[in-house]
GROMACS .gro file of C-alpha atoms in nm:
model
  341
    1UNK     CA    1   0.917  -0.787   0.556
    2UNK     CA    2   0.704  -0.473   0.565
    3UNK     CA    3   0.779  -0.101   0.596
    4UNK     CA    4   0.549   0.184   0.697
    5UNK     CA    5   0.494   0.461   0.443
    6UNK     CA    6   0.284   0.758   0.341
    7UNK     CA    7   0.167   0.627   0.004
    8UNK     CA    8  -0.001   0.952  -0.101
    9UNK     CA    9  -0.151   1.266   0.051
   10UNK     CA   10  -0.292   1.175   0.396
   11UNK     CA   11  -0.277   0.801   0.321
   12UNK     CA   12  -0.079   0.540   0.514
   13UNK     CA   13   0.023   0.195   0.391
   14UNK     CA   14   0.234  -0.111   0.458
   15UNK     CA   15   0.468  -0.197   0.172
   16UNK     CA   16   0.652  -0.524   0.139
   17UNK     CA   17   1.028  -0.525   0.086
   18UNK     CA   18   1.285  -0.797   0.030
   19UNK     CA   19   1.549  -0.831   0.297
   20UNK     CA   20   1.880  -0.762   0.122
   21UNK     CA   21   2.231  -0.861   0.224
   22UNK     CA   22   2.502  -0.600   0.277
   23UNK     CA   23   2.779  -0.552   0.022
   24UNK     CA   24   3.102  -0.352   0.029
   25UNK     CA   25   3.116  -0.134   0.342
   26UNK     CA   26   2.747  -0.182   0.422
   27UNK     CA   27   2.595  -0.337   0.733
   28UNK     CA   28   2.253  -0.485   0.790
   29UNK     CA   29   2.090  -0.357   1.108
   30UNK     CA   30   1.803  -0.540   1.275
   31UNK     CA   31   1.608  -0.263   1.442
   32UNK     CA   32   1.494  -0.296   1.802
   33UNK     CA   33   1.350   0.053   1.849
   34UNK     CA   34   1.264   0.349   1.628
   35UNK     CA   35   1.138   0.706   1.648
   36UNK     CA   36   0.962   0.956   1.423
   37UNK     CA   37   1.043   1.311   1.313
   38UNK     CA   38   0.705   1.475   1.362
   39UNK     CA   39   0.728   1.822   1.210
   40UNK     CA   40   0.891   1.735   0.879
   41UNK     CA   41   0.697   1.416   0.813
   42UNK     CA   42   0.363   1.578   0.891
   43UNK     CA   43   0.436   1.842   0.626
   44UNK     CA   44   0.461   1.568   0.365
   45UNK     CA   45   0.175   1.359   0.507
   46UNK     CA   46  -0.051   1.664   0.480
   47UNK     CA   47   0.095   1.753   0.141
   48UNK     CA   48   0.224   2.099   0.232
   49UNK     CA   49   0.589   1.997   0.200
   50UNK     CA   50   0.545   1.931  -0.171
   51UNK     CA   51   0.334   2.234  -0.267
   52UNK     CA   52   0.632   2.456  -0.341
   53UNK     CA   53   0.742   2.238  -0.632
   54UNK     CA   54   1.075   2.066  -0.677
   55UNK     CA   55   1.397   2.195  -0.523
   56UNK     CA   56   1.656   2.309  -0.780
   57UNK     CA   57   1.982   2.258  -0.595
   58UNK     CA   58   2.196   2.424  -0.861
   59UNK     CA   59   1.984   2.740  -0.872
   60UNK     CA   60   1.900   2.738  -0.500
   61UNK     CA   61   1.526   2.787  -0.558
   62UNK     CA   62   1.202   2.593  -0.559
   63UNK     CA   63   1.043   2.538  -0.902
   64UNK     CA   64   0.664   2.573  -0.860
   65UNK     CA   65   0.470   2.339  -1.085
   66UNK     CA   66   0.782   2.143  -1.177
   67UNK     CA   67   0.765   1.828  -0.971
   68UNK     CA   68   0.782   1.780  -0.594
   69UNK     CA   69   1.044   1.756  -0.321
   70UNK     CA   70   0.980   1.393  -0.222
   71UNK     CA   71   0.803   1.137  -0.438
   72UNK     CA   72   0.546   0.908  -0.283
   73UNK     CA   73   0.559   0.659  -0.125
   74UNK     CA   74   0.750   0.841   0.149
   75UNK     CA   75   0.899   0.625   0.422
   76UNK     CA   76   0.789   0.727   0.770
   77UNK     CA   77   1.021   0.706   1.068
   78UNK     CA   78   1.350   0.877   1.134
   79UNK     CA   79   1.600   0.693   1.354
   80UNK     CA   80   1.653   0.347   1.498
   81UNK     CA   81   1.859   0.159   1.751
   82UNK     CA   82   1.935  -0.204   1.677
   83UNK     CA   83   2.207  -0.463   1.637
   84UNK     CA   84   2.429  -0.546   1.343
   85UNK     CA   85   2.295  -0.863   1.182
   86UNK     CA   86   2.543  -0.894   0.894
   87UNK     CA   87   2.838  -0.706   0.748
   88UNK     CA   88   2.978  -0.653   0.401
   89UNK     CA   89   3.334  -0.765   0.317
   90UNK     CA   90   3.479  -0.413   0.342
   91UNK     CA   91   3.341  -0.328   0.687
   92UNK     CA   92   3.632  -0.248   0.921
   93UNK     CA   93   3.496  -0.132   1.258
   94UNK     CA   94   3.157  -0.289   1.323
   95UNK     CA   95   3.088  -0.656   1.373
   96UNK     CA   96   2.784  -0.879   1.403
   97UNK     CA   97   2.605  -0.820   1.732
   98UNK     CA   98   2.722  -0.463   1.784
   99UNK     CA   99   2.455  -0.225   1.912
  100UNK     CA  100   2.422   0.073   1.679
  101UNK     CA  101   2.225   0.388   1.609
  102UNK     CA  102   2.137   0.486   1.252
  103UNK     CA  103   1.892   0.680   1.043
  104UNK     CA  104   1.608   0.444   0.948
  105UNK     CA  105   1.242   0.448   0.858
  106UNK     CA  106   0.995   0.224   1.038
  107UNK     CA  107   1.103  -0.119   0.915
  108UNK     CA  108   1.247  -0.425   1.091
  109UNK     CA  109   1.579  -0.422   0.902
  110UNK     CA  110   1.782  -0.174   0.703
  111UNK     CA  111   2.103  -0.169   0.498
  112UNK     CA  112   2.328   0.130   0.571
  113UNK     CA  113   2.690   0.223   0.518
  114UNK     CA  114   2.918   0.156   0.812
  115UNK     CA  115   3.005   0.527   0.817
  116UNK     CA  116   2.637   0.609   0.878
  117UNK     CA  117   2.615   0.396   1.194
  118UNK     CA  118   2.728   0.488   1.542
  119UNK     CA  119   2.818   0.219   1.794
  120UNK     CA  120   2.655   0.275   2.132
  121UNK     CA  121   2.692   0.084   2.458
  122UNK     CA  122   2.410  -0.135   2.579
  123UNK     CA  123   2.356   0.085   2.886
  124UNK     CA  124   2.278   0.396   2.682
  125UNK     CA  125   1.904   0.465   2.669
  126UNK     CA  126   1.768   0.403   2.322
  127UNK     CA  127   1.534   0.696   2.376
  128UNK     CA  128   1.827   0.930   2.421
  129UNK     CA  129   2.011   0.775   2.126
  130UNK     CA  130   1.728   0.833   1.878
  131UNK     CA  131   1.731   1.200   1.976
  132UNK     CA  132   2.050   1.238   1.771
  133UNK     CA  133   1.846   1.402   1.493
  134UNK     CA  134   1.658   1.664   1.698
  135UNK     CA  135   1.969   1.733   1.905
  136UNK     CA  136   2.164   1.795   1.584
  137UNK     CA  137   1.908   2.054   1.478
  138UNK     CA  138   1.913   2.210   1.824
  139UNK     CA  139   2.292   2.226   1.829
  140UNK     CA  140   2.298   2.389   1.486
  141UNK     CA  141   2.034   2.642   1.590
  142UNK     CA  142   2.226   2.745   1.901
  143UNK     CA  143   2.553   2.769   1.709
  144UNK     CA  144   2.384   2.970   1.432
  145UNK     CA  145   2.251   3.200   1.703
  146UNK     CA  146   2.598   3.226   1.858
  147UNK     CA  147   2.477   3.140   2.208
  148UNK     CA  148   2.745   3.213   2.468
  149UNK     CA  149   2.789   3.168   2.843
  150UNK     CA  150   2.551   3.398   3.026
  151UNK     CA  151   2.326   3.471   2.727
  152UNK     CA  152   1.954   3.489   2.781
  153UNK     CA  153   1.781   3.238   2.554
  154UNK     CA  154   1.414   3.188   2.467
  155UNK     CA  155   1.273   2.883   2.288
  156UNK     CA  156   0.938   2.872   2.109
  157UNK     CA  157   0.790   2.520   2.069
  158UNK     CA  158   0.887   2.234   2.296
  159UNK     CA  159   0.887   1.939   2.062
  160UNK     CA  160   1.194   1.718   2.052
  161UNK     CA  161   1.410   1.990   1.893
  162UNK     CA  162   1.291   2.263   2.130
  163UNK     CA  163   1.347   2.044   2.436
  164UNK     CA  164   1.695   1.965   2.311
  165UNK     CA  165   1.751   2.339   2.263
  166UNK     CA  166   1.664   2.389   2.629
  167UNK     CA  167   1.911   2.120   2.740
  168UNK     CA  168   2.192   2.239   2.516
  169UNK     CA  169   2.138   2.604   2.609
  170UNK     CA  170   2.175   2.508   2.975
  171UNK     CA  171   2.484   2.302   2.890
  172UNK     CA  172   2.627   2.606   2.710
  173UNK     CA  173   2.583   2.821   3.022
  174UNK     CA  174   2.283   3.025   2.904
  175UNK     CA  175   2.070   3.201   3.167
  176UNK     CA  176   1.782   3.260   3.185
  177UNK     CA  177   1.616   3.008   2.953
  178UNK     CA  178   1.254   3.099   2.877
  179UNK     CA  179   1.036   2.836   2.709
  180UNK     CA  180   0.699   2.858   2.533
  181UNK     CA  181   0.453   2.588   2.432
  182UNK     CA  182   0.077   2.530   2.424
  183UNK     CA  183   0.113   2.203   2.618
  184UNK     CA  184   0.142   2.207   2.997
  185UNK     CA  185   0.303   1.864   2.981
  186UNK     CA  186   0.579   1.991   2.753
  187UNK     CA  187   0.629   2.305   2.960
  188UNK     CA  188   0.671   2.098   3.276
  189UNK     CA  189   0.927   1.879   3.101
  190UNK     CA  190   1.117   2.186   2.981
  191UNK     CA  191   1.145   2.305   3.341
  192UNK     CA  192   1.284   1.967   3.446
  193UNK     CA  193   1.536   1.979   3.160
  194UNK     CA  194   1.671   2.324   3.240
  195UNK     CA  195   1.428   2.602   3.149
  196UNK     CA  196   1.407   2.872   3.416
  197UNK     CA  197   1.049   2.960   3.322
  198UNK     CA  198   0.787   2.825   3.084
  199UNK     CA  199   0.468   2.985   2.952
  200UNK     CA  200   0.162   2.915   2.742
  201UNK     CA  201   0.194   3.184   2.470
  202UNK     CA  202  -0.184   3.214   2.455
  203UNK     CA  203  -0.193   3.331   2.817
  204UNK     CA  204   0.093   3.584   2.825
  205UNK     CA  205   0.249   3.851   2.609
  206UNK     CA  206   0.544   3.634   2.505
  207UNK     CA  207   0.770   3.923   2.415
  208UNK     CA  208   0.712   4.098   2.746
  209UNK     CA  209   0.758   3.771   2.936
  210UNK     CA  210   1.101   3.734   2.778
  211UNK     CA  211   1.193   4.092   2.864
  212UNK     CA  212   1.073   4.056   3.223
  213UNK     CA  213   1.285   3.740   3.262
  214UNK     CA  214   1.593   3.926   3.133
  215UNK     CA  215   1.562   4.241   3.344
  216UNK     CA  216   1.407   4.434   3.057
  217UNK     CA  217   1.693   4.370   2.816
  218UNK     CA  218   1.538   4.096   2.603
  219UNK     CA  219   1.688   3.761   2.506
  220UNK     CA  220   2.026   3.754   2.338
  221UNK     CA  221   1.898   3.464   2.124
  222UNK     CA  222   1.544   3.346   2.053
  223UNK     CA  223   1.501   3.009   1.882
  224UNK     CA  224   1.170   2.970   1.697
  225UNK     CA  225   1.073   2.613   1.611
  226UNK     CA  226   0.693   2.625   1.611
  227UNK     CA  227   0.652   2.759   1.258
  228UNK     CA  228   0.369   2.983   1.384
  229UNK     CA  229   0.356   3.346   1.275
  230UNK     CA  230   0.248   3.451   1.624
  231UNK     CA  231   0.559   3.287   1.768
  232UNK     CA  232   0.783   3.477   1.527
  233UNK     CA  233   0.608   3.799   1.629
  234UNK     CA  234   0.671   3.713   1.994
  235UNK     CA  235   1.034   3.636   1.917
  236UNK     CA  236   1.082   3.974   1.746
  237UNK     CA  237   0.911   4.147   2.038
  238UNK     CA  238   1.124   3.970   2.300
  239UNK     CA  239   1.470   3.964   2.143
  240UNK     CA  240   1.723   4.217   2.272
  241UNK     CA  241   1.847   4.515   2.072
  242UNK     CA  242   2.086   4.369   1.815
  243UNK     CA  243   2.008   4.015   1.931
  244UNK     CA  244   1.938   3.714   1.711
  245UNK     CA  245   1.620   3.529   1.619
  246UNK     CA  246   1.691   3.179   1.487
  247UNK     CA  247   1.417   3.053   1.253
  248UNK     CA  248   1.448   2.676   1.236
  249UNK     CA  249   1.096   2.552   1.160
  250UNK     CA  250   0.964   2.418   0.827
  251UNK     CA  251   0.632   2.607   0.815
  252UNK     CA  252   0.369   2.645   0.546
  253UNK     CA  253   0.327   2.997   0.403
  254UNK     CA  254   0.202   3.246   0.660
  255UNK     CA  255  -0.098   3.471   0.610
  256UNK     CA  256  -0.053   3.847   0.604
  257UNK     CA  257   0.003   4.010   0.940
  258UNK     CA  258   0.366   3.967   1.051
  259UNK     CA  259   0.467   4.313   1.172
  260UNK     CA  260   0.827   4.392   1.079
  261UNK     CA  261   0.777   4.762   1.148
  262UNK     CA  262   0.731   4.737   1.524
  263UNK     CA  263   1.000   4.606   1.765
  264UNK     CA  264   1.192   4.450   1.478
  265UNK     CA  265   1.237   4.791   1.316
  266UNK     CA  266   1.333   4.966   1.639
  267UNK     CA  267   1.561   4.701   1.792
  268UNK     CA  268   1.732   4.580   1.473
  269UNK     CA  269   1.767   4.209   1.553
  270UNK     CA  270   1.933   3.962   1.321
  271UNK     CA  271   1.711   3.688   1.178
  272UNK     CA  272   1.908   3.374   1.099
  273UNK     CA  273   1.761   3.070   0.925
  274UNK     CA  274   1.896   2.741   1.052
  275UNK     CA  275   1.902   2.395   0.894
  276UNK     CA  276   2.147   2.120   0.986
  277UNK     CA  277   2.159   1.959   0.641
  278UNK     CA  278   2.232   2.281   0.454
  279UNK     CA  279   2.608   2.251   0.416
  280UNK     CA  280   2.834   2.437   0.387
  281UNK     CA  281   2.788   2.524   0.751
  282UNK     CA  282   2.810   2.887   0.862
  283UNK     CA  283   3.140   2.790   1.027
  284UNK     CA  284   3.271   2.610   0.718
  285UNK     CA  285   3.528   2.462   0.677
  286UNK     CA  286   3.564   2.390   1.048
  287UNK     CA  287   3.207   2.265   1.094
  288UNK     CA  288   2.979   2.050   0.880
  289UNK     CA  289   2.694   1.807   0.930
  290UNK     CA  290   2.936   1.521   1.004
  291UNK     CA  291   3.100   1.710   1.292
  292UNK     CA  292   2.761   1.824   1.421
  293UNK     CA  293   2.640   1.465   1.448
  294UNK     CA  294   2.970   1.345   1.596
  295UNK     CA  295   2.939   1.617   1.860
  296UNK     CA  296   2.588   1.501   1.952
  297UNK     CA  297   2.707   1.139   1.965
  298UNK     CA  298   2.971   1.253   2.214
  299UNK     CA  299   2.698   1.418   2.425
  300UNK     CA  300   2.486   1.100   2.410
  301UNK     CA  301   2.772   0.867   2.500
  302UNK     CA  302   2.871   1.085   2.795
  303UNK     CA  303   2.523   1.127   2.938
  304UNK     CA  304   2.509   1.502   2.876
  305UNK     CA  305   2.164   1.505   2.712
  306UNK     CA  306   1.853   1.308   2.801
  307UNK     CA  307   1.575   1.184   2.575
  308UNK     CA  308   1.410   0.946   2.821
  309UNK     CA  309   1.101   1.168   2.865
  310UNK     CA  310   1.104   1.310   2.512
  311UNK     CA  311   1.038   0.982   2.329
  312UNK     CA  312   0.681   0.921   2.434
  313UNK     CA  313   0.457   0.733   2.378
  314UNK     CA  314   0.614   0.406   2.264
  315UNK     CA  315   0.397   0.165   2.064
  316UNK     CA  316   0.445  -0.171   1.889
  317UNK     CA  317   0.549  -0.159   1.523
  318UNK     CA  318   0.234  -0.344   1.418
  319UNK     CA  319   0.013  -0.075   1.577
  320UNK     CA  320   0.141   0.207   1.354
  321UNK     CA  321  -0.140   0.194   1.100
  322UNK     CA  322  -0.406   0.248   1.365
  323UNK     CA  323  -0.226   0.481   1.603
  324UNK     CA  324   0.023   0.686   1.399
  325UNK     CA  325  -0.196   0.978   1.290
  326UNK     CA  326  -0.386   1.024   1.620
  327UNK     CA  327  -0.060   1.030   1.815
  328UNK     CA  328   0.155   1.240   1.583
  329UNK     CA  329  -0.114   1.503   1.533
  330UNK     CA  330  -0.211   1.533   1.902
  331UNK     CA  331   0.016   1.794   2.061
  332UNK     CA  332  -0.050   1.665   2.413
  333UNK     CA  333  -0.052   1.292   2.339
  334UNK     CA  334   0.293   1.266   2.186
  335UNK     CA  335   0.624   1.451   2.191
  336UNK     CA  336   0.832   1.210   1.982
  337UNK     CA  337   0.666   0.883   1.883
  338UNK     CA  338   0.870   0.572   1.965
  339UNK     CA  339   0.828   0.223   1.821
  340UNK     CA  340   0.926  -0.123   1.945
  341UNK     CA  341   0.994  -0.381   1.673
   0.00000   0.00000   0.00000
């Protein structure tokens, strides 16, 4: 068996692994489909994700020059849909043949705990199912921003997370929903998924576009997922007085130039940083990462979110070495890379 990895900075490789059998409460899943997490994995492929040093969880700081966040080789791939091939003796709910969703790198089989698998019906689109991860980030961002019925919402960057933000904002009763992305393809998709308007931020004054869409008030909540300094500036320019900017991206360090003395100073918005995995949740003890994912699973099972046009393109597993980098780095060619095993 082989798995697909980033073996070192900007280097891809196939690594062999032995197919293990599940023990205890573990299950073995034979993957049918998989999907990537573009933004995060590209940070580590390019090396930027490790330049800050190791993360000191106890101190809550990075330690420059003292190790790295993730050691190479780093498994590529994020989620998979497959069928249970074998179960450990302590498994209680799942059985052989069940269709499941789980976190998995690009590999034909994986061993996971039963508690880390979600059973899904055969009729549920695998493309929607593998959007559990971006939808979890989107849900957390909207909850961190305290989006409420009738709020004006703007979203910068229409990758998988941003497109899920658009869908969930609509589901939450937000209006208007203003979307920004460099790609016409992504903007068109955002409009189909619930955005009321969509713009190329290079062609408009993003802040003014948000204000014009909200009758001059500005957005109650702006979600920024591009990681671009210009997008953050547009968010600060377009957010309403006392509104909230949610910073959810994982960007490299920005150059000088972000102006915090302009609209940000006058309109006094809140800037909230959002990350699904950073428990305790802002609504602890009522909310945590487990409840966030269970909520998204509910949305998936009930057809309330749609990933059918987000996971694109879809390629064979064996083509990853040749096609991974061109697809993942081309903003127009790929939104969320899918794989067939």
